[in-house]
PDB file of C-alpha atoms in Angstrom:
ATOM      1  CA  UNK A  22     126.154  58.884 116.232  1.00 46.00           C
ATOM      2  CA  UNK A  23     123.458  59.621 113.654  1.00 48.00           C
ATOM      3  CA  UNK A  24     124.836  61.970 111.034  1.00 48.00           C
ATOM      4  CA  UNK A  25     121.900  64.311 110.475  1.00 45.00           C
ATOM      5  CA  UNK A  26     121.348  65.807 107.027  1.00 45.00           C
ATOM      6  CA  UNK A  27     119.111  68.824 107.226  1.00 42.00           C
ATOM      7  CA  UNK A  28     116.299  68.813 104.667  1.00 44.00           C
ATOM      8  CA  UNK A  29     114.134  71.601 105.980  1.00 46.00           C
ATOM      9  CA  UNK A  30     113.839  73.887 102.945  1.00 49.00           C
ATOM     10  CA  UNK A  31     111.754  73.687  99.781  1.00 56.00           C
ATOM     11  CA  UNK A  32     109.352  71.142 101.252  1.00 54.00           C
ATOM     12  CA  UNK A  33     106.664  71.882  98.688  1.00 53.00           C
ATOM     13  CA  UNK A  34     109.095  71.269  95.836  1.00 55.00           C
ATOM     14  CA  UNK A  35     110.062  67.970  97.411  1.00 58.00           C
ATOM     15  CA  UNK A  36     106.422  66.863  97.519  1.00 55.00           C
ATOM     16  CA  UNK A  37     106.118  67.625  93.807  1.00 52.00           C
ATOM     17  CA  UNK A  38     109.215  65.556  93.112  1.00 53.00           C
ATOM     18  CA  UNK A  39     107.962  62.688  95.247  1.00 54.00           C
ATOM     19  CA  UNK A  40     104.620  62.696  93.450  1.00 53.00           C
ATOM     20  CA  UNK A  41     106.506  62.273  90.187  1.00 49.00           C
ATOM     21  CA  UNK A  42     108.390  59.377  91.750  1.00 52.00           C
ATOM     22  CA  UNK A  43     105.043  57.623  92.307  1.00 50.00           C
ATOM     23  CA  UNK A  44     105.574  55.937  88.945  1.00 49.00           C
ATOM     24  CA  UNK A  45     107.924  53.675  90.929  1.00 50.00           C
ATOM     25  CA  UNK A  46     105.005  51.314  91.467  1.00 50.00           C
ATOM     26  CA  UNK A  47     103.372  51.484  88.043  1.00 45.00           C
ATOM     27  CA  UNK A  48     102.296  48.044  86.856  1.00 41.00           C
ATOM     28  CA  UNK A  49     102.030  46.774  83.304  1.00 41.00           C
ATOM     29  CA  UNK A  50     104.356  49.071  81.334  1.00 44.00           C
ATOM     30  CA  UNK A  51     104.238  47.235  78.036  1.00 47.00           C
ATOM     31  CA  UNK A  52     106.484  49.422  75.871  1.00 60.00           C
ATOM     32  CA  UNK A  53     110.262  49.408  75.767  1.00 64.00           C
ATOM     33  CA  UNK A  54     111.602  51.805  78.403  1.00 67.00           C
ATOM     34  CA  UNK A  55     115.267  51.560  77.420  1.00 69.00           C
ATOM     35  CA  UNK A  56     115.313  55.075  75.972  1.00 71.00           C
ATOM     36  CA  UNK A  57     114.921  56.472  79.501  1.00 76.00           C
ATOM     37  CA  UNK A  58     118.322  55.163  80.529  1.00 75.00           C
ATOM     38  CA  UNK A  59     120.318  55.197  77.280  1.00 77.00           C
ATOM     39  CA  UNK A  60     122.477  57.858  75.710  1.00 78.00           C
ATOM     40  CA  UNK A  61     120.581  59.526  72.866  1.00 78.00           C
ATOM     41  CA  UNK A  62     122.898  59.937  69.901  1.00 76.00           C
ATOM     42  CA  UNK A  63     125.174  58.286  67.405  1.00 80.00           C
ATOM     43  CA  UNK A  64     127.474  55.612  68.786  1.00 79.00           C
ATOM     44  CA  UNK A  65     129.417  54.790  65.624  1.00 83.00           C
ATOM     45  CA  UNK A  66     132.561  55.774  67.509  1.00 78.00           C
ATOM     46  CA  UNK A  67     132.428  52.317  69.081  1.00 78.00           C
ATOM     47  CA  UNK A  68     133.300  50.864  65.661  1.00 84.00           C
ATOM     48  CA  UNK A  69     136.318  53.130  65.133  1.00 82.00           C
ATOM     49  CA  UNK A  70     139.429  51.194  64.046  1.00 83.00           C
ATOM     50  CA  UNK A  71     142.191  50.866  66.580  1.00 79.00           C
ATOM     51  CA  UNK A  72     145.267  53.061  66.262  1.00 77.00           C
ATOM     52  CA  UNK A  73     148.130  51.658  64.231  1.00 82.00           C
ATOM     53  CA  UNK A  74     151.725  51.873  65.443  1.00 82.00           C
ATOM     54  CA  UNK A  75     153.659  54.889  64.203  1.00 82.00           C
ATOM     55  CA  UNK A  76     156.227  54.080  61.516  1.00 88.00           C
ATOM     56  CA  UNK A  77     159.165  56.488  61.687  1.00 88.00           C
ATOM     57  CA  UNK A  78     161.425  56.731  58.583  1.00 91.00           C
ATOM     58  CA  UNK A  79     165.141  56.503  59.050  1.00 89.00           C
ATOM     59  CA  UNK A  80     166.839  59.813  59.738  1.00 89.00           C
ATOM     60  CA  UNK A  81     163.773  61.327  61.459  1.00 90.00           C
ATOM     61  CA  UNK A  82     164.046  62.214  65.136  1.00 88.00           C
ATOM     62  CA  UNK A  83     160.908  61.418  67.131  1.00 86.00           C
ATOM     63  CA  UNK A  84     159.971  63.928  69.850  1.00 84.00           C
ATOM     64  CA  UNK A  85     159.963  62.659  73.403  1.00 84.00           C
ATOM     65  CA  UNK A  86     156.693  61.100  74.569  1.00 81.00           C
ATOM     66  CA  UNK A  87     154.393  63.256  76.686  1.00 83.00           C
ATOM     67  CA  UNK A  88     152.078  61.470  79.083  1.00 84.00           C
ATOM     68  CA  UNK A  89     149.391  64.153  78.666  1.00 86.00           C
ATOM     69  CA  UNK A  90     148.602  62.820  75.199  1.00 77.00           C
ATOM     70  CA  UNK A  91     148.837  59.118  75.906  1.00 78.00           C
ATOM     71  CA  UNK A  92     146.078  57.011  74.334  1.00 72.00           C
ATOM     72  CA  UNK A  93     145.246  53.754  76.085  1.00 74.00           C
ATOM     73  CA  UNK A  94     144.693  51.027  73.529  1.00 69.00           C
ATOM     74  CA  UNK A  95     143.952  48.373  76.117  1.00 69.00           C
ATOM     75  CA  UNK A  96     140.658  46.565  76.504  1.00 73.00           C
ATOM     76  CA  UNK A  97     137.951  48.549  78.274  1.00 73.00           C
ATOM     77  CA  UNK A  98     135.983  46.682  80.909  1.00 78.00           C
ATOM     78  CA  UNK A  99     132.391  47.656  81.591  1.00 79.00           C
ATOM     79  CA  UNK A 100     129.390  48.795  79.548  1.00 79.00           C
ATOM     80  CA  UNK A 101     129.740  50.886  76.390  1.00 79.00           C
ATOM     81  CA  UNK A 102     127.359  52.817  74.168  1.00 79.00           C
ATOM     82  CA  UNK A 103     123.690  51.989  74.753  1.00 79.00           C
ATOM     83  CA  UNK A 104     124.635  49.738  77.650  1.00 80.00           C
ATOM     84  CA  UNK A 105     125.709  52.729  79.761  1.00 84.00           C
ATOM     85  CA  UNK A 106     123.003  53.562  82.299  1.00 84.00           C
ATOM     86  CA  UNK A 107     122.669  57.362  82.348  1.00 84.00           C
ATOM     87  CA  UNK A 108     120.012  57.553  85.070  1.00 87.00           C
ATOM     88  CA  UNK A 109     121.061  59.793  87.984  1.00 87.00           C
ATOM     89  CA  UNK A 110     121.189  58.377  91.514  1.00 88.00           C
ATOM     90  CA  UNK A 111     117.941  58.586  93.505  1.00 91.00           C
ATOM     91  CA  UNK A 112     118.206  60.738  96.632  1.00 94.00           C
ATOM     92  CA  UNK A 113     116.063  60.436  99.776  1.00 96.00           C
ATOM     93  CA  UNK A 114     113.760  63.409 100.264  1.00 94.00           C
ATOM     94  CA  UNK A 115     111.927  64.219 103.461  1.00 93.00           C
ATOM     95  CA  UNK A 116     108.552  65.967 103.364  1.00 93.00           C
ATOM     96  CA  UNK A 117     108.667  66.652 107.107  1.00 93.00           C
ATOM     97  CA  UNK A 118     110.663  69.759 107.986  1.00 87.00           C
ATOM     98  CA  UNK A 119     111.599  68.509 111.481  1.00 91.00           C
ATOM     99  CA  UNK A 120     112.993  65.215 110.134  1.00 94.00           C
ATOM    100  CA  UNK A 121     116.490  64.224 109.002  1.00 94.00           C
ATOM    101  CA  UNK A 122     117.406  61.576 106.463  1.00 97.00           C
ATOM    102  CA  UNK A 123     120.576  60.072 104.997  1.00 97.00           C
ATOM    103  CA  UNK A 124     121.380  57.234 102.605  1.00 97.00           C
ATOM    104  CA  UNK A 125     124.536  55.215 103.181  1.00 96.00           C
ATOM    105  CA  UNK A 126     125.702  51.705 102.243  1.00 95.00           C
ATOM    106  CA  UNK A 127     122.372  50.500 100.925  1.00 96.00           C
ATOM    107  CA  UNK A 128     120.286  51.824 103.810  1.00 97.00           C
ATOM    108  CA  UNK A 129     118.104  54.866 104.446  1.00 98.00           C
ATOM    109  CA  UNK A 130     118.240  56.204 108.013  1.00 98.00           C
ATOM    110  CA  UNK A 131     115.386  58.495 108.948  1.00 98.00           C
ATOM    111  CA  UNK A 132     114.906  60.416 112.202  1.00 97.00           C
ATOM    112  CA  UNK A 133     111.504  62.007 112.844  1.00 97.00           C
ATOM    113  CA  UNK A 134     109.477  63.247 115.854  1.00 96.00           C
ATOM    114  CA  UNK A 135     107.216  60.587 117.372  1.00 96.00           C
ATOM    115  CA  UNK A 136     104.264  62.935 117.028  1.00 95.00           C
ATOM    116  CA  UNK A 137     104.085  62.199 113.282  1.00 95.00           C
ATOM    117  CA  UNK A 138     103.346  58.522 113.999  1.00 95.00           C
ATOM    118  CA  UNK A 139     105.286  57.398 110.908  1.00 97.00           C
ATOM    119  CA  UNK A 140     106.075  53.862 112.101  1.00 97.00           C
ATOM    120  CA  UNK A 141     102.434  52.909 112.609  1.00 96.00           C
ATOM    121  CA  UNK A 142     101.511  54.246 109.154  1.00 97.00           C
ATOM    122  CA  UNK A 143     104.094  52.220 107.237  1.00 97.00           C
ATOM    123  CA  UNK A 144     102.126  48.891 107.185  1.00 97.00           C
ATOM    124  CA  UNK A 145      99.069  50.483 105.544  1.00 97.00           C
ATOM    125  CA  UNK A 146     101.267  52.211 102.965  1.00 97.00           C
ATOM    126  CA  UNK A 147     102.964  48.922 102.083  1.00 97.00           C
ATOM    127  CA  UNK A 148      99.632  47.135 101.785  1.00 96.00           C
ATOM    128  CA  UNK A 149      98.276  49.863  99.497  1.00 95.00           C
ATOM    129  CA  UNK A 150     101.363  49.460  97.298  1.00 94.00           C
ATOM    130  CA  UNK A 151     100.811  45.689  97.038  1.00 94.00           C
ATOM    131  CA  UNK A 152     103.848  44.861  99.168  1.00 96.00           C
ATOM    132  CA  UNK A 153     102.831  42.073 101.559  1.00 97.00           C
ATOM    133  CA  UNK A 154     104.112  42.086 105.149  1.00 97.00           C
ATOM    134  CA  UNK A 155     105.829  38.895 106.251  1.00 96.00           C
ATOM    135  CA  UNK A 156     106.198  39.858 109.927  1.00 95.00           C
ATOM    136  CA  UNK A 157     106.074  42.869 112.228  1.00 95.00           C
ATOM    137  CA  UNK A 158     106.407  44.009 115.816  1.00 95.00           C
ATOM    138  CA  UNK A 159     107.153  47.281 117.560  1.00 94.00           C
ATOM    139  CA  UNK A 160     110.786  47.356 116.350  1.00 96.00           C
ATOM    140  CA  UNK A 161     110.823  45.496 113.001  1.00 98.00           C
ATOM    141  CA  UNK A 162     108.752  45.195 109.830  1.00 98.00           C
ATOM    142  CA  UNK A 163     109.723  42.564 107.256  1.00 98.00           C
ATOM    143  CA  UNK A 164     108.065  42.389 103.864  1.00 98.00           C
ATOM    144  CA  UNK A 165     107.590  39.369 101.660  1.00 97.00           C
ATOM    145  CA  UNK A 166     108.919  39.442  98.106  1.00 97.00           C
ATOM    146  CA  UNK A 167     106.937  41.701  95.802  1.00 96.00           C
ATOM    147  CA  UNK A 168     107.216  42.413  92.095  1.00 94.00           C
ATOM    148  CA  UNK A 169     107.975  46.070  91.474  1.00 90.00           C
ATOM    149  CA  UNK A 170     107.795  47.711  88.058  1.00 82.00           C
ATOM    150  CA  UNK A 171     109.437  51.070  87.551  1.00 85.00           C
ATOM    151  CA  UNK A 172     108.511  53.408  84.726  1.00 83.00           C
ATOM    152  CA  UNK A 173     112.141  53.362  83.546  1.00 85.00           C
ATOM    153  CA  UNK A 174     112.433  49.554  83.508  1.00 85.00           C
ATOM    154  CA  UNK A 175     111.016  47.115  80.975  1.00 79.00           C
ATOM    155  CA  UNK A 176     111.486  44.099  83.263  1.00 84.00           C
ATOM    156  CA  UNK A 177     109.979  43.444  86.677  1.00 87.00           C
ATOM    157  CA  UNK A 178     112.202  43.401  89.724  1.00 95.00           C
ATOM    158  CA  UNK A 179     111.391  41.372  92.826  1.00 97.00           C
ATOM    159  CA  UNK A 180     112.332  42.916  96.148  1.00 97.00           C
ATOM    160  CA  UNK A 181     111.816  42.406  99.864  1.00 98.00           C
ATOM    161  CA  UNK A 182     112.561  44.969 102.555  1.00 98.00           C
ATOM    162  CA  UNK A 183     113.357  45.287 106.246  1.00 98.00           C
ATOM    163  CA  UNK A 184     112.351  48.262 108.415  1.00 98.00           C
ATOM    164  CA  UNK A 185     113.843  48.722 111.854  1.00 98.00           C
ATOM    165  CA  UNK A 186     112.933  51.222 114.525  1.00 98.00           C
ATOM    166  CA  UNK A 187     114.673  52.704 117.559  1.00 97.00           C
ATOM    167  CA  UNK A 188     113.094  55.289 119.848  1.00 96.00           C
ATOM    168  CA  UNK A 189     115.409  58.080 121.000  1.00 93.00           C
ATOM    169  CA  UNK A 190     113.728  60.484 123.400  1.00 94.00           C
ATOM    170  CA  UNK A 191     110.820  62.111 121.616  1.00 96.00           C
ATOM    171  CA  UNK A 192     112.024  60.957 118.189  1.00 97.00           C
ATOM    172  CA  UNK A 193     112.207  57.644 116.372  1.00 97.00           C
ATOM    173  CA  UNK A 194     114.960  56.526 114.021  1.00 98.00           C
ATOM    174  CA  UNK A 195     113.720  54.279 111.226  1.00 98.00           C
ATOM    175  CA  UNK A 196     116.083  52.398 108.935  1.00 98.00           C
ATOM    176  CA  UNK A 197     115.069  50.859 105.619  1.00 98.00           C
ATOM    177  CA  UNK A 198     117.141  48.290 103.750  1.00 98.00           C
ATOM    178  CA  UNK A 199     116.798  45.402 101.323  1.00 97.00           C
ATOM    179  CA  UNK A 200     116.457  41.762 102.249  1.00 97.00           C
ATOM    180  CA  UNK A 201     116.605  40.618  98.599  1.00 97.00           C
ATOM    181  CA  UNK A 202     116.641  42.134  95.123  1.00 97.00           C
ATOM    182  CA  UNK A 203     116.434  40.075  91.931  1.00 97.00           C
ATOM    183  CA  UNK A 204     115.622  40.766  88.293  1.00 94.00           C
ATOM    184  CA  UNK A 205     114.623  37.585  86.535  1.00 90.00           C
ATOM    185  CA  UNK A 206     117.167  34.983  87.594  1.00 91.00           C
ATOM    186  CA  UNK A 207     119.842  37.603  88.348  1.00 94.00           C
ATOM    187  CA  UNK A 208     120.644  38.693  91.884  1.00 96.00           C
ATOM    188  CA  UNK A 209     121.257  42.451  91.665  1.00 96.00           C
ATOM    189  CA  UNK A 210     121.538  43.074  95.412  1.00 96.00           C
ATOM    190  CA  UNK A 211     125.305  43.558  94.998  1.00 95.00           C
ATOM    191  CA  UNK A 212     124.899  46.401  92.491  1.00 94.00           C
ATOM    192  CA  UNK A 213     125.054  49.669  94.465  1.00 95.00           C
ATOM    193  CA  UNK A 214     123.144  51.765  91.913  1.00 93.00           C
ATOM    194  CA  UNK A 215     120.272  49.269  91.753  1.00 94.00           C
ATOM    195  CA  UNK A 216     120.105  48.944  95.539  1.00 97.00           C
ATOM    196  CA  UNK A 217     119.951  52.710  95.969  1.00 97.00           C
ATOM    197  CA  UNK A 218     117.297  53.000  93.270  1.00 95.00           C
ATOM    198  CA  UNK A 219     114.907  50.557  94.962  1.00 97.00           C
ATOM    199  CA  UNK A 220     115.594  51.381  98.615  1.00 97.00           C
ATOM    200  CA  UNK A 221     115.401  55.149  98.216  1.00 97.00           C
ATOM    201  CA  UNK A 222     112.527  54.771  95.767  1.00 95.00           C
ATOM    202  CA  UNK A 223     110.370  53.046  98.375  1.00 97.00           C
ATOM    203  CA  UNK A 224     111.377  55.546 101.057  1.00 97.00           C
ATOM    204  CA  UNK A 225     110.349  58.467  98.840  1.00 96.00           C
ATOM    205  CA  UNK A 226     107.005  56.803  98.166  1.00 95.00           C
ATOM    206  CA  UNK A 227     106.419  56.594 101.918  1.00 96.00           C
ATOM    207  CA  UNK A 228     107.402  60.243 102.293  1.00 96.00           C
ATOM    208  CA  UNK A 229     104.890  61.187  99.631  1.00 94.00           C
ATOM    209  CA  UNK A 230     102.151  59.332 101.522  1.00 94.00           C
ATOM    210  CA  UNK A 231     102.924  60.857 104.943  1.00 93.00           C
ATOM    211  CA  UNK A 232     103.491  64.409 103.722  1.00 90.00           C
ATOM    212  CA  UNK A 233     101.442  66.862 105.837  1.00 83.00           C
ATOM    213  CA  UNK A 234      98.466  68.306 104.004  1.00 79.00           C
ATOM    214  CA  UNK A 235      99.797  71.774 104.680  1.00 74.00           C
ATOM    215  CA  UNK A 236     102.761  71.226 102.353  1.00 68.00           C
ATOM    216  CA  UNK A 237     100.691  69.671  99.573  1.00 66.00           C
ATOM    217  CA  UNK A 238      98.969  72.969  98.854  1.00 66.00           C
ATOM    218  CA  UNK A 239     100.990  75.543  96.922  1.00 66.00           C
ATOM    219  CA  UNK A 240     101.209  78.917  98.671  1.00 62.00           C
ATOM    220  CA  UNK A 241      98.294  81.203  97.813  1.00 66.00           C
ATOM    221  CA  UNK A 242      99.390  84.372  96.154  1.00 66.00           C
ATOM    222  CA  UNK A 243      98.078  87.494  97.810  1.00 65.00           C
ATOM    223  CA  UNK A 244      96.364  89.658  95.143  1.00 67.00           C
ATOM    224  CA  UNK A 245      97.449  92.708  97.152  1.00 66.00           C
ATOM    225  CA  UNK A 246     101.043  91.948  96.156  1.00 65.00           C
ATOM    226  CA  UNK A 247     100.105  92.154  92.474  1.00 64.00           C
ATOM    227  CA  UNK A 248      98.170  95.357  93.068  1.00 64.00           C
ATOM    228  CA  UNK A 249     101.150  96.862  94.868  1.00 62.00           C
ATOM    229  CA  UNK A 250     103.440  95.949  91.981  1.00 65.00           C
ATOM    230  CA  UNK A 251     100.986  97.454  89.479  1.00 62.00           C
ATOM    231  CA  UNK A 252     100.736 100.644  91.507  1.00 63.00           C
ATOM    232  CA  UNK A 253     104.515 100.885  91.750  1.00 63.00           C
ATOM    233  CA  UNK A 254     104.851 100.350  87.998  1.00 61.00           C
ATOM    234  CA  UNK A 255     102.133 102.906  87.312  1.00 64.00           C
ATOM    235  CA  UNK A 256     103.858 105.473  89.529  1.00 63.00           C
ATOM    236  CA  UNK A 257     107.169 104.801  87.799  1.00 63.00           C
ATOM    237  CA  UNK A 258     105.566 105.190  84.369  1.00 63.00           C
ATOM    238  CA  UNK A 259     103.935 108.443  85.477  1.00 67.00           C
ATOM    239  CA  UNK A 260     107.248 109.821  86.671  1.00 70.00           C
ATOM    240  CA  UNK A 261     108.850 108.848  83.364  1.00 65.00           C
ATOM    241  CA  UNK A 262     106.116 110.635  81.401  1.00 65.00           C
ATOM    242  CA  UNK A 263     106.499 113.756  83.531  1.00 66.00           C
ATOM    243  CA  UNK A 264     110.237 113.788  82.960  1.00 68.00           C
ATOM    244  CA  UNK A 265     109.728 113.350  79.204  1.00 60.00           C
ATOM    245  CA  UNK A 266     107.249 116.256  79.060  1.00 61.00           C
ATOM    246  CA  UNK A 267     109.642 118.501  80.944  1.00 67.00           C
ATOM    247  CA  UNK A 268     112.422 117.638  78.502  1.00 63.00           C
ATOM    248  CA  UNK A 269     110.156 118.487  75.567  1.00 59.00           C
ATOM    249  CA  UNK A 270     109.215 121.816  77.123  1.00 59.00           C
ATOM    250  CA  UNK A 271     112.865 122.668  77.657  1.00 62.00           C
ATOM    251  CA  UNK A 272     113.664 121.827  74.039  1.00 58.00           C
ATOM    252  CA  UNK A 273     110.784 124.028  72.776  1.00 55.00           C
ATOM    253  CA  UNK A 274     111.971 126.970  74.866  1.00 58.00           C
ATOM    254  CA  UNK A 275     115.383 126.761  73.278  1.00 57.00           C
TER     255      UNK A 275
END
């Protein structure tokens, strides 16, 4: 059963976030973007000498070892220093209050009322983002491989996607997943963080495109609210002045 995640609040904020994510499809970033995913600071600690064994003189009793202070001197597997990717995971955001979305195991699952006509709008969005369509019907959309440049990457990544659709009553459930993901000659489709970054990234771009016009406009502030606040503040100030004058009069009488 579809595990629905409710994303009905703060829709306007989500649209602002999705607009910022539009840099997902920026082309031709010539400068080095490594600083966007690297720790900013000194990493001289990586060159620290290893601990030497403790030499205990004869006649000295060594306290019992405590596991709380154990230091592992073994080899550390995985990236260190500047190689650590500090970018947070990308989360799917829905700009439609009646919709539900979840990301799990490399796939975005999206449930939305049929009245929004999302499925039929996806091909035009892909074409506008220079992602060619390799095949489509009423239940499946497959894209050809397309080079995608993110604002936080200095190297192009080639990706292809698969959309699938299932109608359930008056709603449609759309799933989005990868068919391939490579960077240069490296296949990165087995790296969960990279898969999430490119699958959810494309989904959020689609959500930005289909966002209702009503949620793109920030709420208009009613000037009457400001006037009411000013009047309330003025009344409060007047009361304070009256109280101060009364205190002064009382002091003069004494």
